[in-house]
PDB file of C-alpha atoms in Angstrom:
ATOM      1  CA  MET A 210      -2.710 -38.431  22.747  1.00  0.00           C
ATOM      2  CA  ARG A 211      -0.378 -35.918  23.818  1.00  0.00           C
ATOM      3  CA  ARG A 212       2.599 -37.995  24.748  1.00  0.00           C
ATOM      4  CA  GLY A 213       6.042 -36.000  26.915  1.00  0.00           C
ATOM      5  CA  ILE A 214       9.266 -37.307  27.263  1.00  0.00           C
ATOM      6  CA  PHE A 215      11.795 -36.488  29.561  1.00  0.00           C
ATOM      7  CA  GLY A 216      14.910 -38.078  29.728  1.00  0.00           C
ATOM      8  CA  GLY A 217      18.143 -37.900  32.190  1.00  0.00           C
ATOM      9  CA  SER A 218      20.866 -39.986  33.566  1.00  0.00           C
ATOM     10  CA  PHE A 219      19.007 -40.424  36.685  1.00  0.00           C
ATOM     11  CA  ASN A 220      22.281 -41.475  38.728  1.00  0.00           C
ATOM     12  CA  PRO A 221      20.086 -41.481  41.104  1.00  0.00           C
ATOM     13  CA  PRO A 222      16.566 -40.602  40.677  1.00  0.00           C
ATOM     14  CA  HIS A 223      15.040 -38.075  43.334  1.00  0.00           C
ATOM     15  CA  MET A 224      12.070 -35.832  44.446  1.00  0.00           C
ATOM     16  CA  GLY A 225      13.047 -33.210  42.360  1.00  0.00           C
ATOM     17  CA  HIS A 226      12.579 -35.326  39.130  1.00  0.00           C
ATOM     18  CA  ILE A 227       9.510 -36.944  40.757  1.00  0.00           C
ATOM     19  CA  LYS A 228       7.989 -33.522  42.039  1.00  0.00           C
ATOM     20  CA  SER A 229       8.684 -31.961  38.346  1.00  0.00           C
ATOM     21  CA  LEU A 230       6.923 -34.673  36.760  1.00  0.00           C
ATOM     22  CA  GLU A 231       3.667 -34.455  38.684  1.00  0.00           C
ATOM     23  CA  SER A 232       3.374 -30.632  38.600  1.00  0.00           C
ATOM     24  CA  ILE A 233       3.774 -31.399  34.779  1.00  0.00           C
ATOM     25  CA  LEU A 234       1.010 -33.766  34.849  1.00  0.00           C
ATOM     26  CA  LYS A 235      -0.992 -31.308  36.895  1.00  0.00           C
ATOM     27  CA  LYS A 236      -0.650 -28.067  35.112  1.00  0.00           C
ATOM     28  CA  THR A 237      -0.684 -29.554  31.500  1.00  0.00           C
ATOM     29  CA  GLY A 238      -2.749 -32.281  31.065  1.00  0.00           C
ATOM     30  CA  LEU A 239      -0.320 -34.630  29.288  1.00  0.00           C
ATOM     31  CA  ASP A 240      -1.683 -38.237  28.692  1.00  0.00           C
ATOM     32  CA  ALA A 241       1.390 -39.806  29.537  1.00  0.00           C
ATOM     33  CA  ILE A 242       5.347 -38.864  29.755  1.00  0.00           C
ATOM     34  CA  HIS A 243       7.799 -41.419  29.254  1.00  0.00           C
ATOM     35  CA  VAL A 244      10.476 -41.704  31.424  1.00  0.00           C
ATOM     36  CA  VAL A 245      13.979 -42.395  29.777  1.00  0.00           C
ATOM     37  CA  PRO A 246      17.266 -42.960  31.515  1.00  0.00           C
ATOM     38  CA  THR A 247      20.024 -42.275  28.855  1.00  0.00           C
ATOM     39  CA  ASN A 248      22.511 -44.730  28.246  1.00  0.00           C
ATOM     40  CA  GLN A 249      25.590 -42.680  28.040  1.00  0.00           C
ATOM     41  CA  ASN A 250      24.820 -38.701  27.878  1.00  0.00           C
ATOM     42  CA  PRO A 251      26.724 -37.298  25.155  1.00  0.00           C
ATOM     43  CA  ALA A 252      27.233 -34.028  27.180  1.00  0.00           C
ATOM     44  CA  LYS A 253      28.695 -35.992  30.140  1.00  0.00           C
ATOM     45  CA  MET A 254      31.817 -37.617  30.917  1.00  0.00           C
ATOM     46  CA  GLN A 255      31.452 -41.300  31.805  1.00  0.00           C
ATOM     47  CA  MET A 256      32.138 -42.116  35.653  1.00  0.00           C
ATOM     48  CA  ASP A 257      32.196 -45.004  37.620  1.00  0.00           C
ATOM     49  CA  GLY A 258      29.347 -45.578  39.220  1.00  0.00           C
ATOM     50  CA  PRO A 259      26.017 -47.669  38.997  1.00  0.00           C
ATOM     51  CA  SER A 260      26.056 -49.216  35.467  1.00  0.00           C
ATOM     52  CA  ALA A 261      22.856 -48.381  32.721  1.00  0.00           C
ATOM     53  CA  SER A 262      20.783 -51.553  34.288  1.00  0.00           C
ATOM     54  CA  GLN A 263      21.191 -50.173  37.552  1.00  0.00           C
ATOM     55  CA  ARG A 264      20.063 -46.299  36.953  1.00  0.00           C
ATOM     56  CA  MET A 265      16.906 -48.113  35.382  1.00  0.00           C
ATOM     57  CA  GLU A 266      16.500 -50.264  38.500  1.00  0.00           C
ATOM     58  CA  MET A 267      16.494 -47.061  40.715  1.00  0.00           C
ATOM     59  CA  THR A 268      14.110 -45.516  38.179  1.00  0.00           C
ATOM     60  CA  LYS A 269      11.442 -48.332  38.030  1.00  0.00           C
ATOM     61  CA  LEU A 270      11.639 -48.115  42.404  1.00  0.00           C
ATOM     62  CA  ALA A 271      11.395 -44.181  41.832  1.00  0.00           C
ATOM     63  CA  LEU A 272       8.294 -43.724  40.205  1.00  0.00           C
ATOM     64  CA  GLU A 273       6.272 -46.836  41.912  1.00  0.00           C
ATOM     65  CA  GLY A 274       3.384 -44.812  43.749  1.00  0.00           C
ATOM     66  CA  PHE A 275       3.280 -42.242  41.641  1.00  0.00           C
ATOM     67  CA  SER A 276       0.802 -41.227  38.952  1.00  0.00           C
ATOM     68  CA  LYS A 277       0.155 -44.186  36.127  1.00  0.00           C
ATOM     69  CA  LYS A 278       0.947 -41.688  33.386  1.00  0.00           C
ATOM     70  CA  LEU A 279       4.577 -41.927  34.375  1.00  0.00           C
ATOM     71  CA  VAL A 280       6.370 -44.778  31.680  1.00  0.00           C
ATOM     72  CA  LEU A 281       9.720 -45.842  32.363  1.00  0.00           C
ATOM     73  CA  ASP A 282      11.382 -46.519  28.959  1.00  0.00           C
ATOM     74  CA  ASP A 283      14.424 -48.421  28.240  1.00  0.00           C
ATOM     75  CA  ARG A 284      14.773 -47.759  24.583  1.00  0.00           C
ATOM     76  CA  GLU A 285      17.976 -45.781  25.105  1.00  0.00           C
ATOM     77  CA  ILE A 286      19.730 -48.420  27.262  1.00  0.00           C
ATOM     78  CA  ARG A 287      18.540 -51.160  24.982  1.00  0.00           C
ATOM     79  CA  ARG A 288      20.064 -49.184  21.675  1.00  0.00           C
ATOM     80  CA  GLY A 289      23.384 -48.580  23.573  1.00  0.00           C
ATOM     81  CA  GLY A 290      25.855 -46.349  22.960  1.00  0.00           C
ATOM     82  CA  MET A 291      25.891 -42.439  23.235  1.00  0.00           C
ATOM     83  CA  SER A 292      22.007 -41.356  23.539  1.00  0.00           C
ATOM     84  CA  TYR A 293      20.419 -38.589  21.125  1.00  0.00           C
ATOM     85  CA  THR A 294      17.262 -37.231  21.411  1.00  0.00           C
ATOM     86  CA  ILE A 295      16.749 -37.173  17.836  1.00  0.00           C
ATOM     87  CA  ASP A 296      17.202 -40.713  17.410  1.00  0.00           C
ATOM     88  CA  THR A 297      15.025 -41.529  20.241  1.00  0.00           C
ATOM     89  CA  LEU A 298      12.422 -38.882  19.147  1.00  0.00           C
ATOM     90  CA  LYS A 299      12.372 -40.604  15.707  1.00  0.00           C
ATOM     91  CA  ASP A 300      11.694 -44.075  17.308  1.00  0.00           C
ATOM     92  CA  ILE A 301       8.812 -42.692  19.580  1.00  0.00           C
ATOM     93  CA  GLN A 302       7.482 -40.970  16.245  1.00  0.00           C
ATOM     94  CA  LYS A 303       7.467 -44.375  14.495  1.00  0.00           C
ATOM     95  CA  GLU A 304       6.031 -46.300  17.236  1.00  0.00           C
ATOM     96  CA  PHE A 305       2.831 -43.970  17.797  1.00  0.00           C
ATOM     97  CA  PRO A 306       2.705 -42.114  14.727  1.00  0.00           C
ATOM     98  CA  LYS A 307      -1.114 -40.219  15.289  1.00  0.00           C
ATOM     99  CA  ASP A 308       0.263 -38.782  19.076  1.00  0.00           C
ATOM    100  CA  GLU A 309       1.644 -35.743  19.752  1.00  0.00           C
ATOM    101  CA  LEU A 310       5.478 -35.575  20.935  1.00  0.00           C
ATOM    102  CA  VAL A 311       6.319 -33.259  23.487  1.00  0.00           C
ATOM    103  CA  LEU A 312      10.112 -32.853  24.557  1.00  0.00           C
ATOM    104  CA  ILE A 313      10.135 -31.635  28.315  1.00  0.00           C
ATOM    105  CA  VAL A 314      13.587 -29.773  29.061  1.00  0.00           C
ATOM    106  CA  GLY A 315      13.948 -27.502  31.987  1.00  0.00           C
ATOM    107  CA  LEU A 316      15.190 -24.000  31.467  1.00  0.00           C
ATOM    108  CA  ASP A 317      19.083 -24.949  32.093  1.00  0.00           C
ATOM    109  CA  GLN A 318      19.034 -27.497  28.895  1.00  0.00           C
ATOM    110  CA  PHE A 319      16.956 -25.013  27.157  1.00  0.00           C
ATOM    111  CA  GLU A 320      20.345 -22.686  27.075  1.00  0.00           C
ATOM    112  CA  GLU A 321      22.091 -25.396  25.660  1.00  0.00           C
ATOM    113  CA  PHE A 322      19.730 -26.555  23.595  1.00  0.00           C
ATOM    114  CA  SER A 323      21.525 -25.211  20.072  1.00  0.00           C
ATOM    115  CA  SER A 324      24.469 -27.810  21.167  1.00  0.00           C
ATOM    116  CA  TRP A 325      22.176 -30.886  20.570  1.00  0.00           C
ATOM    117  CA  LYS A 326      22.698 -33.137  17.630  1.00  0.00           C
ATOM    118  CA  ASP A 327      20.326 -32.032  15.131  1.00  0.00           C
ATOM    119  CA  TYR A 328      18.052 -29.371  16.930  1.00  0.00           C
ATOM    120  CA  PRO A 329      16.603 -27.938  14.315  1.00  0.00           C
ATOM    121  CA  LYS A 330      15.082 -31.186  13.539  1.00  0.00           C
ATOM    122  CA  ILE A 331      13.607 -32.198  16.950  1.00  0.00           C
ATOM    123  CA  LEU A 332      12.111 -28.960  16.491  1.00  0.00           C
ATOM    124  CA  GLU A 333       9.904 -30.394  13.684  1.00  0.00           C
ATOM    125  CA  ILE A 334       9.370 -33.816  15.107  1.00  0.00           C
ATOM    126  CA  ALA A 335       8.297 -32.721  18.611  1.00  0.00           C
ATOM    127  CA  ASN A 336       7.006 -29.556  20.736  1.00  0.00           C
ATOM    128  CA  LEU A 337       9.052 -28.226  23.734  1.00  0.00           C
ATOM    129  CA  MET A 338       7.995 -27.830  26.588  1.00  0.00           C
ATOM    130  CA  VAL A 339      10.335 -25.806  28.922  1.00  0.00           C
ATOM    131  CA  THR A 340       9.856 -25.789  32.665  1.00  0.00           C
ATOM    132  CA  SER A 341      11.191 -23.423  34.959  1.00  0.00           C
ATOM    133  CA  ARG A 342      14.804 -24.313  37.263  1.00  0.00           C
ATOM    134  CA  PRO A 343      15.630 -22.323  40.698  1.00  0.00           C
ATOM    135  CA  GLY A 344      18.288 -19.825  39.273  1.00  0.00           C
ATOM    136  CA  PHE A 345      16.798 -18.771  36.050  1.00  0.00           C
ATOM    137  CA  ASP A 346      14.151 -17.048  34.326  1.00  0.00           C
ATOM    138  CA  ILE A 347      11.559 -17.549  32.012  1.00  0.00           C
ATOM    139  CA  PRO A 348      11.363 -15.445  28.918  1.00  0.00           C
ATOM    140  CA  SER A 349       8.451 -12.838  28.808  1.00  0.00           C
ATOM    141  CA  GLU A 350       9.426 -11.527  25.478  1.00  0.00           C
ATOM    142  CA  GLU A 351      11.175 -12.204  22.122  1.00  0.00           C
ATOM    143  CA  ALA A 352      14.792 -10.241  23.251  1.00  0.00           C
ATOM    144  CA  GLU A 353      14.770 -12.366  25.970  1.00  0.00           C
ATOM    145  CA  LEU A 354      14.626 -15.584  24.105  1.00  0.00           C
ATOM    146  CA  PRO A 355      18.086 -17.735  22.859  1.00  0.00           C
ATOM    147  CA  GLU A 356      19.756 -16.588  19.875  1.00  0.00           C
ATOM    148  CA  PHE A 357      19.680 -20.015  18.157  1.00  0.00           C
ATOM    149  CA  ILE A 358      15.629 -20.027  18.725  1.00  0.00           C
ATOM    150  CA  LYS A 359      14.957 -16.471  16.874  1.00  0.00           C
ATOM    151  CA  PRO A 360      15.377 -17.490  13.276  1.00  0.00           C
ATOM    152  CA  MET A 361      12.482 -20.060  13.455  1.00  0.00           C
ATOM    153  CA  LEU A 362      10.228 -18.163  15.618  1.00  0.00           C
ATOM    154  CA  LYS A 363       7.154 -17.090  13.855  1.00  0.00           C
ATOM    155  CA  GLU A 364       5.553 -15.523  17.233  1.00  0.00           C
ATOM    156  CA  PHE A 365       5.585 -15.475  21.040  1.00  0.00           C
ATOM    157  CA  ASP A 366       2.488 -15.213  22.679  1.00  0.00           C
ATOM    158  CA  PHE A 367       2.540 -14.853  26.591  1.00  0.00           C
ATOM    159  CA  ASN A 368       4.627 -18.220  27.432  1.00  0.00           C
ATOM    160  CA  VAL A 369       4.209 -20.043  23.870  1.00  0.00           C
ATOM    161  CA  VAL A 370       6.494 -19.733  21.393  1.00  0.00           C
ATOM    162  CA  GLU A 371       4.926 -20.408  17.461  1.00  0.00           C
ATOM    163  CA  LEU A 372       7.626 -21.519  15.588  1.00  0.00           C
ATOM    164  CA  LYS A 373       7.814 -21.728  11.243  1.00  0.00           C
ATOM    165  CA  SER A 374       8.060 -25.398  11.464  1.00  0.00           C
ATOM    166  CA  GLY A 375       4.429 -25.642  12.939  1.00  0.00           C
ATOM    167  CA  LYS A 376       5.631 -26.777  16.229  1.00  0.00           C
ATOM    168  CA  THR A 377       5.482 -24.810  19.737  1.00  0.00           C
ATOM    169  CA  ILE A 378       7.633 -23.985  22.895  1.00  0.00           C
ATOM    170  CA  GLU A 379       5.539 -23.622  25.817  1.00  0.00           C
ATOM    171  CA  PHE A 380       7.165 -22.679  29.072  1.00  0.00           C
ATOM    172  CA  VAL A 381       5.711 -23.986  32.387  1.00  0.00           C
ATOM    173  CA  GLU A 382       6.210 -22.744  35.833  1.00  0.00           C
ATOM    174  CA  ILE A 383       6.580 -25.992  38.038  1.00  0.00           C
ATOM    175  CA  GLN A 384       6.943 -26.765  41.655  1.00  0.00           C
ATOM    176  CA  ASP A 385      10.319 -27.398  41.432  1.00  0.00           C
ATOM    177  CA  VAL A 386      12.958 -28.808  44.018  1.00  0.00           C
ATOM    178  CA  ASP A 387      16.168 -27.475  43.969  1.00  0.00           C
ATOM    179  CA  THR A 388      18.164 -30.966  44.149  1.00  0.00           C
ATOM    180  CA  SER A 389      21.009 -32.106  42.537  1.00  0.00           C
ATOM    181  CA  SER A 390      22.174 -35.889  41.471  1.00  0.00           C
ATOM    182  CA  SER A 391      25.657 -34.495  41.806  1.00  0.00           C
ATOM    183  CA  GLU A 392      25.101 -33.294  45.353  1.00  0.00           C
ATOM    184  CA  LEU A 393      23.523 -36.564  46.606  1.00  0.00           C
ATOM    185  CA  ARG A 394      26.282 -38.596  45.638  1.00  0.00           C
ATOM    186  CA  LYS A 395      28.079 -37.034  47.745  1.00  0.00           C
ATOM    187  CA  MET A 396      26.234 -37.230  50.498  1.00  0.00           C
ATOM    188  CA  LEU A 397      25.791 -40.933  50.064  1.00  0.00           C
ATOM    189  CA  ARG A 398      29.364 -41.695  49.335  1.00  0.00           C
ATOM    190  CA  VAL A 399      29.870 -39.989  53.293  1.00  0.00           C
ATOM    191  CA  GLY A 400      26.789 -41.682  54.368  1.00  0.00           C
ATOM    192  CA  GLN A 401      24.605 -39.043  54.763  1.00  0.00           C
ATOM    193  CA  LYS A 402      20.974 -39.341  55.322  1.00  0.00           C
ATOM    194  CA  VAL A 403      18.851 -38.323  51.814  1.00  0.00           C
ATOM    195  CA  GLU A 404      15.327 -39.754  52.784  1.00  0.00           C
ATOM    196  CA  GLN A 405      14.381 -36.159  52.061  1.00  0.00           C
ATOM    197  CA  PHE A 406      15.844 -35.979  48.359  1.00  0.00           C
ATOM    198  CA  VAL A 407      15.319 -39.545  47.548  1.00  0.00           C
ATOM    199  CA  PRO A 408      12.337 -42.176  47.527  1.00  0.00           C
ATOM    200  CA  LEU A 409      13.099 -44.862  50.468  1.00  0.00           C
ATOM    201  CA  SER A 410      13.392 -47.655  48.027  1.00  0.00           C
ATOM    202  CA  VAL A 411      16.009 -45.495  45.956  1.00  0.00           C
ATOM    203  CA  GLU A 412      18.045 -44.908  48.949  1.00  0.00           C
ATOM    204  CA  ARG A 413      17.720 -48.888  49.818  1.00  0.00           C
ATOM    205  CA  TYR A 414      18.997 -49.832  46.540  1.00  0.00           C
ATOM    206  CA  VAL A 415      21.940 -47.519  46.536  1.00  0.00           C
ATOM    207  CA  ARG A 416      22.787 -48.497  49.810  1.00  0.00           C
ATOM    208  CA  ASP A 417      22.098 -52.590  49.094  1.00  0.00           C
ATOM    209  CA  ASN A 418      24.059 -52.141  46.009  1.00  0.00           C
ATOM    210  CA  LYS A 419      26.907 -50.009  47.810  1.00  0.00           C
TER     211      LYS A 419
END
């Protein structure tokens, strides 16, 4: 079974997330995608706003009515503290030892991947699926890859990088919506309508819970 892992703050979850996930399922044949809200992202400062449990509830609402292959996974919030992808992958690997794990990140995150905790170990546990993002170009040759990947590289063929660890990095062009959670938070604060960007159930939850 090929099991994807898609993490984020989901503050709030929006149609950009949903459309990306549905596009990934359609294009890649993953059997399931764990949607994992972070407890605290090490790369982001903690800010006032929804609690971790409220972000979890919004993400649950956002996924309702979409593919059953999108599985809400609360392990980072249950674990508490800083959320590190390496810990989550080890946890999922322990739970599903026979499954192939595929970590899904956007091209923007891939550019910064070398700053992630134990990133070489991540690339020993999971394959990486790197999705297109507005304003970023998918590498078409070895010279366009980030420098940190090159020492690990075994072969680059079309849109797939084969690593010395035996894992792969696959670049996937998806239907992506250029939506920013930070922009949506600003719109919500000033009372602007966001129904085209956020599932109705999520917008209602945000307004009801102020």
